[in-house]
Amino acid sequence: MRWVLVRIALRNLRLHWVRTFIVGILLMVGTWLLVVGQGALEAIQEGMRHSVVDTVAGDLQIYSASAKDDLELYQSAALAAPDIGQIDHWDALHEVLEGLPEVASAIPMGKSLSIVTGGSMLDTKLAELRRAINEGDEERVAPLVAHVRQLIRSLGGELDKLAKVAADSAEIVEQRADLARAEEDAFWAGFAADPLDALEFLENKIAPLGLQSGLYFLSFLGTDLTAFQKNFKKFEIISGEMVPPGERGFMFNTTTYERFIKHRTARRLDEVKEARDFEGRRIADDDDLRRKVERNAKQVTSITDQLDPVRTGEVTELLRTEMGLPEAELPELITAFMSMTDGNFDQRYAWFYEHLAPRIRLYAFEPGDTLTLYGQTKSGYPRAVNIKVWGVYGFKGLERSQLAGAFHLMDLVTFRELYGLSDPVTAAEVRGIEERSGIATVAREGAEEALFGGDAEVVQEVASAAFDEVAGRDLAGLRRAAEAKRAAGFTQDELDHGPVLNVAVFLKDAEQGTLPWVAERVRLAALSHGIAVQVVPWDVARGDTVSGISLGISLLFYVSVTLVFLVALVIIVNALLMSTTDRISEIGTIRAVGGQRGFVMQMFAVEAGAMGIIFGVVGVLLGALTVLSAGANGIPATSELQYFIYGGTSLHPELVPRHLFVAFGVIVVVTLVSSLIPAWVASRISPVTAMQTKE
Amino acid sequence: MSIVALVGVDKDYPLGKTTVHALRGVDLTIERGEFSVIAGPSGSGKTTLLNLIGCVDTATRGRVLVDGHDTAALSERARTKLRLDTLGFIFQSFNLIPVLDVYQNVEFPLLLKRDVGKVERKRRVFELVERVGLSGQLRQRPGELSGGQRQRVAIARALVTGPKLVLADEPTANLDSATGHAILELMREMNASNGTTFLFSTHDPQVMDVAQRVVRIADGRIAQPGGGVSHATPVAAPAPAPAG
Ligand SMILES: Nc1ncnc2c1ncn2[C@@H]1O[C@H](COP(=O)(O)OP(=O)(O)OP(=O)(O)O)[C@@H](O)[C@H]1O
Ligand SMILES: [Mg+2]
């Protein structure tokens, strides 16, 4: 190494320090970006891995070899559910898997969609009334009766609205007659005499009329709940309890529960609070928030309906005092109260949860309730099951992620019934029965469209028509069948023996690079036992939607790094070209006194290289510091998607030495490459110039 | 064998659509050990002539032999090597490397010659710096030196490789006459002690007194010794192109 080159290079860098400084800043930013970006990218990939692996996928996913479609754990709602076939005998496959040394555990599962009705205020109040009567609790009966009568009155108004659009007028006429009867005082006199008989009438004839107010779309996973809870690390119970082993049951996912099952007014208040507290948005200058406040002020009945006459009185009094409007009636009071501004929001939010929330039902379904789920079997037949809600679960750190929280859980046995999942022999029998009974003749495609087409929010509003189309012919029949299936429980053997759609497998050593090989070994092992399956690593099973996110993030990083470096390259090339023109005489002299072209080129390469090394080191150090501090403090997730890609509430990038070397290497190579053109130009400077230049 | 021999050398420069005939039919021989001056008015072709001899440029026609090498036949690489090994340059505007100090500037050509060891390098640099009288300014940069001092550094640099021929293009043009004289004396001394051939250009009549031999050039032609071309002759604008 000729030290004179380094000496000249360093001296020149110092001499032209402004130029050096500008290029240096660019190089530092580039290196910094590379170090931090790589750290963040790796942390994000790891975060996403946890979001996928530890909530639903496991390390590997297994599904039938004869599946029509690819397994996509997060399929977009707009598409028809992929047909992934079925694995006929879970116990046989389970045994194979347990025999493999690589496998730590395996969890059977299947995914489907349902509509849930019920949860209407009338249903709930009637159920409470029945309980009160059965328990002989006279004190609670009177207010409940008053509340039920209030609800029936408001139902009359809704039926009038429906009559305008409904085609089947005979049915409406009959329903009106029923409703009129239920509104009469004479009916309620009869209620006092024989409450159970009157209740029967209300439950069978009147309650179904209120159904359209409570339609929800639920996507759920049927699984071995005990195994699920044990193996998916992010699982946690938020409220209620886990379905006990051997029991049927349903677990709400907290994300969807909060978003769609919570009382709309409360939900909107939560959203406004969150936007104000975490995103610094203000009602005054944010259209979205203002709309939410306006809707809360308008939708008064969503609260008044929930209040029985006694509570109506209480709330009216409280609000009159709170609002300083001693004369006002409840609807007026609620509108005034809900018309919140940035000034009073926090105080009223707290007041809402202290005084109003305890008096209304905050969630349409709560642990302890029984849901009636309407779905369709794989072959397109409508089915209904009644299932108890045991609790609400969530995934740690992912409570706000809609991707991770898209599905609820239910026991596998109920799932099989709802989805019509049975081994081939039983399936044939069932199909025979269904066809003979002619329970419904909706083609699978049509039913799917009718049931689940479009996104949930919109569907919810137009759902009643769709719902009638599928199940309306024999709603009562379906309900009865569901009631019958609400069996007490099942044995582990029943659970194990039977078909599943797919299986999540956890490995003892889930080294990402080896997953495809392990997957292949598992596939061959199953095949050798006569079970034809496909085995895919989690990152394949997650499907295109999530892969796309992952790819998008990587792309964003690489594109921005490339851009920064392209800009840096252009600027370095320019700076060095300026340096050649500034130094024509010096270069000419060097050439004249005997320096070869190569020497001149080296001079420039060393100058660029020195810049690369100096500023690369600084950039790498700054980057490392940033990564360390970000790792220690965490980068908080600020959007719904970020929770998912961070794998929790914050991202903790780790300092990986390899990233530092890569960043340093890239920066040095980039500066060397950018010195090529100027170096070549300089080497073409003729030695004659040395003789020509005058001082 | 003469150190320099030019036979029928023409040098044309294209200038726009026309051609400047900077040298026309130049025949010139310089013997080893000479201390010669090329004298002529501005624009007469002195620098052009030195460029050809110094292998930094090539003739349009004719042959230029330097230390026995036909320079036109050499590759760029070989010409560069010839400059390094055989020639020394002293420029009108000194042309030191600004970022290097006196010692490093003098050492520079030795670093380009990879075959000179560190100890030998140091010895030669010290010897030459002392001979040009700059031992006290070893660590100063060109910017901190006077014109005369800079030209001394340039002389040391030109001589440090032990060249056979030192070319100096108007080495005193940027110096006051006293300093110029001192510089000329120094070169004369070097010539006397080492036998190094010196060839320099000037249009300063006082300078010519020092030279052993004065080659007069005007309008690109060598005037025959004793011939009628005088330095006082008004400058003949080279053929068609006015300056600028
Ligand atoms: N690169 C060039 N392109 C065009 N013309 C040139 C070039 N170099 C020199 N000339 C012309 O050639 C002629 C000889 O120039 P040269 O520099 O050799 O003269 P000189 O005797 O050294 O003059 P001076 O005393 O001013 O240094 C001049 O007319 C000059 O304008
Ligand atoms: Mg000249």
CSV table of C-alpha atoms in Angstrom, one decimal, chain A residues 2 4 7-8 11-12 14-15 585-586 588-599 602-603 686-695, chain B residues 47 50-51 56-57 76-77 80-81 83-84 89 91-95 97-101 104 107-109 111-112 114 141 150 157 169 174:
chain,number,residue,atom,x,y,z
A,2,ARG,CA,1.4,3.3,-0.9
A,4,VAL,CA,1.2,8.6,-0.2
A,7,ARG,CA,-2.1,10.9,2.7
A,8,ILE,CA,-3.1,12.7,-0.4
A,11,ARG,CA,-5.5,15.8,3.0
A,12,ASN,CA,-7.8,16.5,0.0
A,14,ARG,CA,-9.8,17.9,4.7
A,15,LEU,CA,-9.0,20.6,2.3
A,585,SER,CA,-3.1,20.9,-12.7
A,586,GLU,CA,-2.2,18.7,-9.7
A,588,GLY,CA,-1.4,16.7,-14.8
A,589,THR,CA,1.7,17.3,-12.7
A,590,ILE,CA,1.5,13.9,-11.1
A,591,ARG,CA,1.2,12.4,-14.6
A,592,ALA,CA,4.1,14.6,-15.9
A,593,VAL,CA,6.5,13.6,-13.2
A,594,GLY,CA,5.8,9.9,-13.9
A,595,GLY,CA,2.5,8.8,-12.2
A,596,GLN,CA,0.7,6.2,-14.3
A,597,ARG,CA,-3.0,6.5,-15.1
A,598,GLY,CA,-3.6,3.7,-12.6
A,599,PHE,CA,-2.0,5.7,-9.9
A,602,GLN,CA,-6.2,4.7,-7.3
A,603,MET,CA,-5.9,8.2,-5.8
A,686,SER,CA,-3.1,14.8,-20.0
A,687,PRO,CA,0.2,15.6,-18.5
A,688,VAL,CA,0.4,18.5,-20.9
A,689,THR,CA,-2.0,20.4,-18.6
A,690,ALA,CA,0.8,20.6,-16.1
A,691,MET,CA,2.8,22.8,-18.5
A,692,GLN,CA,-0.1,24.9,-19.5
A,693,THR,CA,-1.4,26.1,-16.2
A,694,LYS,CA,-0.2,29.4,-15.0
A,695,GLU,CA,-0.6,30.6,-11.4
B,47,THR,CA,6.6,25.1,-24.4
B,50,LEU,CA,9.6,21.0,-24.3
B,51,ASN,CA,6.3,19.1,-24.3
B,56,VAL,CA,3.9,14.6,-22.5
B,57,ASP,CA,2.9,15.2,-26.1
B,76,GLU,CA,1.4,5.8,-23.0
B,77,ARG,CA,2.5,3.6,-20.2
B,80,THR,CA,5.1,7.7,-18.5
B,81,LYS,CA,7.8,5.4,-17.3
B,83,ARG,CA,9.3,10.5,-17.8
B,84,LEU,CA,9.7,8.9,-14.3
B,89,PHE,CA,10.4,18.6,-14.8
B,91,PHE,CA,7.4,24.1,-14.3
B,92,GLN,CA,6.9,27.8,-14.7
B,93,SER,CA,4.2,27.7,-12.0
B,94,PHE,CA,6.1,25.3,-9.8
B,95,ASN,CA,3.2,22.8,-9.7
B,97,ILE,CA,1.2,19.1,-4.8
B,98,PRO,CA,-0.5,21.5,-2.4
B,99,VAL,CA,-1.5,19.0,0.2
B,100,LEU,CA,2.0,17.6,0.7
B,101,ASP,CA,4.8,19.4,2.6
B,104,GLN,CA,6.7,14.8,0.8
B,107,GLU,CA,9.9,12.4,-2.0
B,108,PHE,CA,6.9,12.0,-4.3
B,109,PRO,CA,8.6,10.8,-7.5
B,111,LEU,CA,7.4,6.8,-4.2
B,112,LEU,CA,6.2,6.4,-7.8
B,114,ARG,CA,8.7,1.4,-6.4
B,141,ARG,CA,3.4,23.2,2.7
B,150,ARG,CA,8.7,26.8,-4.2
B,157,ARG,CA,11.8,17.2,-6.9
B,169,ASP,CA,9.7,25.7,-18.8
B,174,ASN,CA,7.2,33.9,-12.0
